[in-house]
Amino acid sequence: MFYSKLWVSGGLLLLGAAAVAQAKYIVPGARWRDTDGNLVNAHAGSILVDNGTFWWFGEYKIEGQEEGGGVSVYSSEDLATWTHHGLALEPVEGHRYISPSSIIQRPKVVYSEPTGQYHMWWHADNSSYGLLLQGLATADTVAGPYTFVDATAPLGNWSQDFGMFTDYKDGRSYALYSNGDSVRGRDVYLTSYNEEVTGLDAVVHRFDKFDLEAPTIIQTDKSYYALMSHKTGYRPNNVVAFRADSLSGPWSQPWIVSPLNTRTFNSQSGFTLRITGCKGTTYLYLGDQWDSNSLWESRYIWLPINIDDNKKTLAVEWHDVYDLNVKTGSWRPVEGKEYHGKDATTSGNAFKQEANFASGGVIVTGIEGNDSTVTFSGIEGTGKPQWVSFHYQNTDDMGFGDQPGGSPDRIGGSWQLRRVSSVVVNGNTESVETLYQRDTHKGIVLSTPLQLTLEEGSNNTITVGGLFNGFYYKGADLDKIVVYPPES
Ligand SMILES: *[C@@H]1O[C@H](CO)[C@@H](O)[C@H](O)[C@H]1NC(C)=O
Ligand SMILES: *[C@@H]1O[C@H](CO)[C@@H](O)[C@H](O)[C@H]1NC(C)=O
Ligand SMILES: *[C@@H]1O[C@H](CO)[C@@H](O)[C@H](O)[C@H]1NC(C)=O
Ligand SMILES: *[C@@H]1O[C@H](CO)[C@@H](O)[C@H](O)[C@H]1NC(C)=O
Ligand SMILES: *[C@@H]1O[C@H](CO)[C@@H](O)[C@H](O)[C@H]1NC(C)=O
């Protein structure tokens, strides 16, 4: 008999449990580490489920470089614990399509019954995005290494952001691709593969002139939903969805899948996953939180998708921390304990300001350097690593007139993208955590997590200051922090 501690709304309960629950939580936007302790490096990824194991393929990004890393592969039994298996597709020096300066983006893998091999497809390009091709490589085993076969123009056309979808009802696979930014392009194609998945057959549908990218399709028993982002490079925007009864359409009008002005919780679409367990089906959104300041450190935003097929609606839901059980096909949000900025103490020029959108109508602003800080006290801890989410507002889009480019909400604007805060537990300045806080919007509070170790008991403090982001030492405005129970 195992006992696991469960926190409910801040109260500590001791419950007897017949079995240990999921070992690990899913924490969107955290620094995810593999079983060796390294950052998971598999951007714009996709998941192949192979005999019950999840295989994550994604772009391997080298620090300081945009491209050239190849495709990395990880495996998991629970979608939370990831084991690295190295590079599934390794760049080849001097190769026309997979050299260290080639674009190898948005890889997808499918098992081909007729060939008895695993087939990897991706957006294959040169560094100026002038080729617009789709690459194919094959392997006898799922983790590879994969051998390059060819890079081709799909049915003679251009192909930029690449997606792949396999219909669970008949096993047929389809390619999704935006055909680029040229005036003649700006469409997204949905095209069927041949039986072998070695080439494309026929265009099934074309999403005309919406000028979208990063396409993916999620299937329910009744519907297909196609999710895509707008085209703002590494800056996030409002992802949209379309619905249809059949892949060939008719497809609905698009709608925005997340609360307005959150820019899809600061993420871009890329993949969706259907998890069918013994008790139900969960749909997951697997997005990227690109960090153009440091691409290799970009985070993953994986969230549950709420679909109502009767109302024909789909929404991506935010949860700081959730517990997904892939065996039952269900998930639950993890409850944390909140500490509000309203009740915290400020130092220096940091102060509490009226904000009708914040907890208790107050937000802490003016957090700057290490002498204008906010301290939350009386925090309950367990002595074990715990997820703590920092709910903040970053209004850099209001525009700092003296900064290059200004704000995105003005002509010719560009984004600063993030403020950086320092986080210190119990006044221990020997150990300073770095918290990236990306642009939100006026009145939009989003959160970003850190894993912290607090002392057991209720006398912990967390102090937040401002670190340098290239321009200034400001941290974002803080609404509240939420402390989650440790993973069992
Ligand atoms: C599938 O996984 C099970 C264990 O979960 C294993 O016994 C079986 O051999 C695997 N099948 C294949 C084809 O790899
Ligand atoms: C990429 O390919 C296009 C089309 O062949 C070509 O015009 C362009 O110069 C190439 N870019 C690089 C960096 O090689
Ligand atoms: C390529 O795509 C464009 C835009 O979708 C379309 O007008 C054109 O017919 C396509 N060309 C081919 C050869 O399919
Ligand atoms: C406080 O911040 C300043 C920069 O604003 C830095 O030079 C100094 O080292 C910091 N002091 C401590 C104790 O972190
Ligand atoms: C709580 O911590 C402060 C120092 O941060 C200390 O002065 C105080 O005695 C502690 N209180 C208890 C009850 O442990």
XYZ file of C-alpha atoms and ligand atoms in Angstrom:
558
model
C 0.000 0.000 0.000
C 1.393 3.350 -1.024
C 0.422 6.652 0.499
C 0.640 9.833 -1.468
C 0.247 13.335 -0.119
C -2.352 15.396 -1.887
C -2.929 19.105 -1.445
C -6.419 20.384 -1.899
C -6.828 24.163 -2.040
C -3.877 24.638 0.258
C -4.956 22.083 2.863
C -2.678 19.100 3.352
C -4.522 15.803 3.297
C -3.058 12.372 3.717
C -4.834 9.945 1.475
C -4.454 6.228 1.061
C -4.148 5.350 -2.583
C -4.247 1.919 -4.154
C -1.569 2.834 -6.649
C 0.833 5.696 -7.127
C -0.641 8.266 -9.458
C 1.271 9.591 -12.460
C 4.869 10.107 -11.457
C 5.221 13.461 -13.175
C 3.090 16.459 -13.995
C 2.953 18.337 -17.269
C 4.026 21.944 -16.699
C 3.623 24.088 -19.837
C 6.384 26.631 -20.370
C 8.772 25.132 -17.792
C 12.339 24.104 -18.518
C 11.641 20.453 -19.357
C 14.520 18.102 -18.630
C 15.145 14.593 -19.940
C 16.107 11.620 -17.773
C 19.783 12.725 -18.043
C 18.910 16.178 -16.664
C 19.451 18.014 -19.978
C 16.921 20.406 -21.510
C 14.582 18.592 -23.898
C 15.688 19.841 -27.310
C 13.042 18.809 -29.852
C 11.383 21.959 -31.178
C 8.384 22.097 -33.518
C 7.969 18.478 -32.535
C 5.560 15.676 -33.303
C 4.650 12.466 -31.513
C 4.417 8.970 -32.972
C 2.721 6.361 -30.807
C 4.433 3.039 -31.482
C 3.290 -0.046 -29.592
C 2.199 2.088 -26.636
C 5.391 4.141 -26.424
C 5.398 7.832 -27.293
C 8.246 8.949 -29.605
C 8.900 12.687 -29.801
C 10.756 13.940 -32.897
C 11.770 17.590 -33.106
C 14.317 20.117 -34.285
C 17.551 19.930 -32.343
C 18.726 23.529 -31.846
C 22.367 24.335 -31.169
C 23.021 27.218 -28.755
C 23.543 30.453 -30.678
C 22.360 28.967 -33.994
C 19.043 29.035 -35.774
C 19.489 25.886 -37.859
C 21.689 22.902 -38.505
C 21.075 20.601 -35.566
C 19.152 17.809 -37.275
C 16.233 15.907 -35.723
C 16.368 14.625 -32.160
C 14.249 11.814 -30.738
C 12.974 11.073 -27.223
C 10.740 8.315 -25.875
C 8.232 8.249 -23.023
C 5.617 5.988 -21.492
C 3.687 8.833 -19.827
C 4.304 11.976 -21.961
C 6.052 13.574 -18.970
C 9.266 11.554 -18.481
C 11.495 11.717 -21.558
C 14.536 9.612 -22.476
C 16.855 10.979 -25.144
C 17.909 8.676 -28.006
C 20.231 11.137 -29.726
C 19.723 12.324 -33.284
C 17.274 10.432 -35.480
C 18.425 12.432 -38.510
C 21.951 13.734 -38.403
C 23.140 16.592 -40.628
C 25.688 15.533 -43.268
C 28.510 17.949 -44.115
C 28.261 19.127 -47.732
C 24.866 17.457 -48.329
C 22.541 19.357 -50.634
C 19.485 19.042 -48.339
C 20.626 18.006 -44.867
C 23.886 19.873 -44.369
C 24.516 21.759 -41.109
C 23.281 24.933 -42.862
C 20.098 23.353 -44.254
C 16.637 24.017 -42.894
C 15.305 20.767 -41.403
C 12.024 21.791 -39.812
C 8.818 20.350 -38.338
C 9.730 16.626 -38.677
C 6.983 13.963 -38.583
C 7.325 10.170 -38.548
C 4.854 7.494 -39.626
C 5.161 3.706 -39.852
C 4.603 2.407 -43.377
C 3.037 -1.075 -43.374
C 3.863 -1.798 -47.056
C 7.582 -0.970 -46.696
C 7.911 -2.181 -43.088
C 9.891 0.979 -42.337
C 9.513 4.225 -40.459
C 9.224 7.234 -42.762
C 10.280 10.707 -41.617
C 9.015 13.744 -43.527
C 9.938 17.398 -42.913
C 10.190 20.863 -44.442
C 13.488 20.719 -46.348
C 15.003 23.999 -47.412
C 18.136 26.065 -47.793
C 18.954 28.857 -45.366
C 17.164 31.518 -47.424
C 13.987 29.407 -47.701
C 14.284 29.359 -51.482
C 13.791 25.617 -52.124
C 10.461 24.990 -50.309
C 10.637 21.167 -50.452
C 9.567 18.147 -48.396
C 12.270 15.731 -47.266
C 11.937 11.960 -46.789
C 14.231 9.694 -44.789
C 13.606 6.104 -43.691
C 14.723 3.733 -40.948
C 14.091 0.134 -39.887
C 13.701 1.086 -36.249
C 11.703 3.950 -34.813
C 14.616 5.828 -33.207
C 16.679 5.547 -36.371
C 19.205 6.645 -37.482
C 17.210 7.642 -40.559
C 18.722 7.548 -44.047
C 18.016 10.416 -46.418
C 15.949 9.402 -49.470
C 14.969 12.587 -51.297
C 13.643 16.139 -51.054
C 10.828 16.925 -53.459
C 8.297 19.600 -54.381
C 4.816 18.319 -53.399
C 2.842 17.825 -56.622
C 5.197 20.362 -58.147
C 4.369 23.121 -55.678
C 6.080 25.007 -52.857
C 6.026 23.765 -49.290
C 6.912 25.706 -46.177
C 5.588 24.820 -42.684
C 4.897 21.097 -42.768
C 2.353 19.007 -40.857
C 1.204 15.414 -41.072
C -2.022 13.730 -40.053
C -2.996 10.033 -39.921
C -6.701 9.199 -39.828
C -7.262 6.702 -36.997
C -10.315 5.256 -38.755
C -8.579 4.047 -41.924
C -4.867 4.575 -41.239
C -4.448 6.913 -44.220
C -1.831 9.663 -43.884
C -1.958 13.225 -45.183
C 0.513 16.069 -45.558
C -0.383 19.610 -44.526
C 1.750 22.435 -45.810
C 1.581 26.151 -46.235
C 2.928 27.045 -49.637
C 4.864 30.043 -48.486
C 4.744 33.799 -48.282
C 4.768 34.690 -51.972
C 1.678 36.465 -53.278
C 0.867 33.413 -55.434
C 1.098 31.154 -52.388
C -0.459 31.877 -48.963
C -2.606 28.730 -49.094
C -2.462 25.669 -46.838
C -2.702 22.307 -48.619
C -4.122 19.058 -47.282
C -2.845 16.289 -49.569
C -3.111 12.499 -49.267
C -0.067 10.214 -49.340
C 0.148 7.048 -51.374
C -0.263 3.726 -49.520
C 3.492 3.429 -48.947
C 3.782 7.038 -47.644
C 6.659 7.528 -50.081
C 4.975 10.314 -52.067
C 1.840 12.428 -52.391
C -1.307 11.421 -54.266
C -3.881 14.167 -54.568
C -4.908 17.472 -53.027
C -7.854 16.792 -50.721
C -8.488 20.402 -49.681
C -6.869 23.806 -50.004
C -7.356 26.444 -47.284
C -7.331 29.373 -49.686
C -5.541 32.661 -49.035
C -5.826 32.631 -45.241
C -2.027 33.079 -45.169
C -1.622 30.695 -42.199
C 1.145 28.268 -41.172
C 2.159 25.634 -38.580
C -0.815 23.373 -39.525
C -2.025 20.299 -37.633
C -5.262 18.268 -37.578
C -6.963 16.642 -34.586
C -9.681 14.041 -35.114
C -12.677 13.235 -32.931
C -15.235 10.496 -33.573
C -17.340 12.966 -35.586
C -15.072 15.755 -36.761
C -11.747 16.951 -38.028
C -10.334 20.179 -36.613
C -7.441 21.878 -38.412
C -5.366 24.254 -36.261
C -2.962 26.818 -37.740
C -1.183 29.976 -36.672
C -0.888 33.317 -38.387
C 2.505 34.282 -39.796
C 4.448 36.427 -37.356
C 7.742 34.523 -37.331
C 8.869 33.549 -33.849
C 6.390 35.959 -32.226
C 3.192 34.182 -31.145
C -0.259 35.127 -32.410
C -3.837 33.902 -32.206
C -3.991 30.295 -33.454
C -7.215 29.473 -35.314
C -9.184 26.280 -35.988
C -11.486 25.112 -38.798
C -13.955 22.181 -38.500
C -15.256 19.657 -41.025
C -17.148 16.339 -41.108
C -14.829 15.080 -43.803
C -11.262 15.954 -44.790
C -12.388 17.120 -48.212
C -14.773 19.566 -46.552
C -16.774 21.654 -46.549
C -14.640 23.296 -43.852
C -16.066 25.903 -41.482
C -14.968 29.487 -41.009
C -11.902 29.726 -38.742
C -12.124 30.887 -35.126
C -9.565 31.770 -32.452
C -8.876 28.855 -30.072
C -7.722 30.654 -26.909
C -8.673 33.754 -24.896
C -8.188 36.919 -26.935
C -4.904 38.770 -26.594
C -3.103 35.881 -24.925
C -1.620 35.033 -28.358
C -2.501 31.377 -27.693
C -0.870 31.605 -24.264
C 2.314 32.814 -25.943
C 2.666 29.829 -28.263
C 2.499 28.615 -31.844
C 0.657 25.503 -33.008
C 2.536 22.600 -34.569
C 1.059 19.300 -33.483
C -1.974 17.783 -31.767
C -2.300 14.389 -30.126
C -5.305 12.184 -29.478
C -4.855 9.944 -26.413
C -7.426 7.194 -26.078
C -7.351 5.362 -22.766
C -9.609 2.911 -20.963
C -11.783 5.718 -19.529
C -11.846 8.320 -22.256
C -10.048 10.407 -24.813
C -7.871 13.439 -24.200
C -6.853 15.834 -26.943
C -3.566 17.675 -26.491
C -2.239 20.828 -28.133
C 1.545 20.587 -28.578
C 2.768 24.120 -29.204
C 6.069 25.938 -29.162
C 6.914 28.998 -27.117
C 9.680 30.286 -29.360
C 12.321 32.429 -27.739
C 13.945 34.369 -30.568
C 16.575 35.676 -28.108
C 17.692 32.119 -27.483
C 15.973 29.607 -29.785
C 17.557 26.488 -28.282
C 15.957 27.380 -24.921
C 12.464 27.772 -26.419
C 9.812 26.119 -24.254
C 6.954 23.757 -24.968
C 3.325 24.667 -24.330
C 1.334 21.439 -24.159
C -2.273 21.946 -23.111
C -5.552 20.047 -23.037
C -7.964 20.843 -25.860
C -11.623 21.121 -24.959
C -13.808 19.953 -27.855
C -17.609 20.000 -28.000
C -18.612 18.239 -31.198
C -22.298 19.073 -30.728
C -21.600 22.786 -30.475
C -18.771 22.387 -33.038
C -16.357 24.243 -30.769
C -12.749 23.722 -29.795
C -10.717 25.659 -27.223
C -7.193 25.280 -25.891
C -7.295 25.495 -22.065
C -4.562 26.884 -19.848
C -3.470 25.025 -16.717
C -0.226 25.845 -14.861
C 0.217 22.215 -13.854
C -1.814 19.124 -14.775
C -1.665 15.407 -14.261
C -2.210 13.342 -17.406
C -2.858 9.624 -17.245
C -2.220 8.116 -20.673
C -3.574 4.720 -19.567
C -7.023 6.062 -18.677
C -6.931 8.831 -21.281
C -7.855 11.422 -18.664
C -6.228 14.381 -16.939
C -6.877 16.637 -13.963
C -5.604 20.090 -13.099
C -3.312 20.094 -10.037
C -4.470 22.438 -7.259
C -1.979 24.899 -5.862
C -1.945 27.478 -3.089
C -2.106 31.138 -4.092
C -0.188 34.082 -2.652
C -1.341 37.469 -3.919
C 0.752 40.530 -4.722
C -1.841 42.486 -2.732
C -0.566 40.817 0.466
C 3.154 40.919 -0.393
C 5.739 43.497 0.744
C 7.563 45.769 -1.654
C 10.919 47.493 -1.417
C 12.493 50.497 -3.171
C 10.459 51.763 -6.114
C 8.295 48.656 -6.450
C 4.669 49.441 -5.539
C 1.120 48.114 -5.615
C -1.152 49.631 -8.219
C -4.890 49.373 -8.856
C -5.543 46.779 -11.594
C -9.127 45.555 -11.958
C -7.918 42.438 -13.825
C -5.550 41.267 -11.063
C -6.172 39.248 -7.890
C -7.759 41.499 -5.272
C -7.717 44.372 -7.777
C -4.002 45.037 -7.254
C -0.805 44.292 -9.197
C 2.802 44.897 -8.112
C 4.741 47.028 -10.574
C 8.078 48.878 -10.659
C 10.044 45.663 -9.964
C 13.562 46.605 -10.999
C 17.116 45.517 -10.213
C 17.764 44.067 -6.785
C 16.574 46.984 -4.682
C 13.021 47.380 -6.002
C 11.575 43.988 -5.221
C 8.454 42.213 -4.018
C 8.514 39.572 -1.274
C 5.822 36.981 -0.694
C 5.989 35.485 2.803
C 4.384 32.787 4.914
C 4.693 30.345 2.035
C 4.110 26.672 2.771
C 6.788 24.315 1.516
C 7.589 20.614 1.699
C 11.398 20.495 1.494
C 11.099 18.843 -1.938
C 11.243 20.496 -5.387
C 7.871 22.105 -6.161
C 6.475 23.945 -9.175
C 5.740 27.601 -8.508
C 3.955 29.624 -11.186
C 4.433 33.381 -11.423
C 1.367 35.183 -12.795
C 2.531 38.371 -14.449
C 1.677 41.116 -16.895
C 4.297 42.377 -19.369
C 3.051 45.483 -21.167
C 6.162 46.218 -23.196
C 3.794 46.366 -26.126
C 2.692 49.700 -24.682
C 5.912 50.886 -26.269
C 9.139 52.155 -24.887
C 9.762 55.004 -27.294
C 13.500 54.870 -26.680
C 13.823 51.187 -27.582
C 14.746 49.943 -31.077
C 11.636 49.141 -33.058
C 9.221 50.302 -30.390
C 6.200 48.114 -29.743
C 4.291 45.690 -31.985
C 1.178 47.807 -31.640
C 2.734 50.660 -33.547
C 3.826 51.010 -37.190
C 7.100 49.197 -37.851
C 7.127 47.847 -34.305
C 9.060 44.838 -33.096
C 8.879 42.939 -29.843
C 11.220 42.990 -26.938
C 9.630 39.607 -26.123
C 10.689 39.220 -22.556
C 11.500 40.783 -19.248
C 13.655 38.844 -16.831
C 13.120 38.532 -13.097
C 15.363 37.174 -10.390
C 13.752 34.796 -7.899
C 15.313 34.237 -4.489
C 14.010 31.764 -1.875
C 14.401 32.599 1.841
C 16.832 35.434 1.108
C 19.478 33.052 -0.218
C 21.146 35.249 -2.861
C 23.729 32.506 -3.489
C 21.037 30.768 -5.500
C 19.186 33.114 -7.889
C 16.677 31.634 -10.326
C 16.037 33.357 -13.670
C 12.431 33.843 -14.726
C 11.647 34.806 -18.341
C 8.413 36.772 -18.641
C 7.309 37.228 -22.229
C 5.100 40.017 -23.522
C 1.471 39.604 -22.585
C -0.816 42.546 -23.274
C -2.522 45.291 -21.315
C -4.602 43.594 -18.643
C -3.570 40.095 -19.751
C -2.049 37.990 -16.986
C -0.150 34.864 -18.055
C 2.073 32.619 -15.999
C 5.467 31.030 -16.230
C 6.770 28.343 -13.868
C 9.969 27.591 -11.970
C 10.801 24.551 -9.907
C 11.896 25.707 -6.422
C 12.800 23.935 -3.203
C 11.152 25.549 -0.193
C 11.784 24.566 3.398
C 9.256 22.306 5.092
C 6.768 24.446 7.007
C 5.036 27.787 6.502
C 7.789 30.335 6.961
C 9.228 30.581 3.448
C 9.741 33.790 1.510
C 10.061 34.291 -2.249
C 11.598 37.583 -3.398
C 11.350 38.782 -6.998
C 13.591 41.452 -8.506
C 14.554 42.537 -12.029
C 17.425 41.215 -14.154
C 18.919 42.629 -17.354
C 17.118 41.754 -20.604
C 19.497 43.563 -22.938
C 17.882 46.954 -22.385
C 16.900 47.353 -18.722
C 16.728 45.567 -15.374
C 12.928 45.441 -15.152
C 10.878 42.454 -14.121
C 7.259 42.135 -15.278
C 4.344 43.230 -13.060
C 3.329 40.475 -10.618
C -0.244 39.513 -9.831
C 0.293 36.377 -7.729
C 2.311 33.226 -7.320
C 0.870 29.725 -7.014
C 2.759 26.954 -5.196
C 1.974 23.400 -6.338
C 2.397 20.138 -4.401
C 5.491 18.097 -5.263
C 5.312 15.339 -7.861
C 4.722 12.037 -6.142
C 5.086 -4.248 -27.831
O 5.341 -4.013 -26.452
C 5.236 -5.151 -25.631
C 5.506 -4.723 -24.208
O 4.722 -3.617 -23.893
C 6.220 -6.209 -26.076
O 6.047 -7.359 -25.306
C 6.031 -6.521 -27.542
O 7.056 -7.389 -27.975
C 6.083 -5.259 -28.374
N 5.780 -5.556 -29.750
C 6.552 -5.150 -30.733
C 6.108 -5.530 -32.109
O 7.565 -4.495 -30.561
C 18.243 28.707 -52.032
O 17.670 28.208 -53.212
C 17.187 29.207 -54.090
C 16.495 28.486 -55.247
O 17.383 27.582 -55.861
C 18.322 30.091 -54.554
O 17.823 31.129 -55.379
C 18.994 30.689 -53.333
O 20.122 31.425 -53.721
C 19.423 29.589 -52.378
N 19.939 30.186 -51.152
C 21.104 29.815 -50.624
C 21.504 30.501 -49.373
O 21.814 28.954 -51.135
C 0.809 25.979 -56.525
O 0.089 26.692 -55.538
C -0.585 27.843 -56.035
C -1.246 28.518 -54.853
O -1.944 27.596 -54.072
C -1.594 27.426 -57.078
O -2.207 28.586 -57.601
C -0.898 26.667 -58.200
O -1.856 26.164 -59.087
C -0.101 25.494 -57.627
N 0.694 24.887 -58.667
C 0.678 23.574 -58.898
C 1.617 23.096 -59.968
O -0.040 22.805 -58.291
C 22.497 44.314 -7.774
O 22.281 44.714 -9.104
C 23.366 45.427 -9.668
C 22.948 45.859 -11.036
O 21.743 46.549 -10.984
C 24.578 44.561 -9.718
O 25.681 45.281 -10.211
C 24.884 44.051 -8.343
O 25.912 43.107 -8.430
C 23.656 43.386 -7.744
N 23.960 43.014 -6.386
C 23.658 41.839 -5.906
C 24.025 41.593 -4.487
O 23.098 40.970 -6.554
C 10.512 32.883 10.180
O 11.673 33.320 9.487
C 12.232 34.535 9.967
C 13.410 34.879 9.086
O 13.015 34.923 7.774
C 12.652 34.371 11.427
O 13.104 35.614 11.905
C 11.477 33.881 12.240
O 11.885 33.588 13.536
C 10.865 32.624 11.626
N 9.645 32.255 12.349
C 9.410 31.003 12.689
C 8.131 30.783 13.433
O 10.155 30.090 12.423
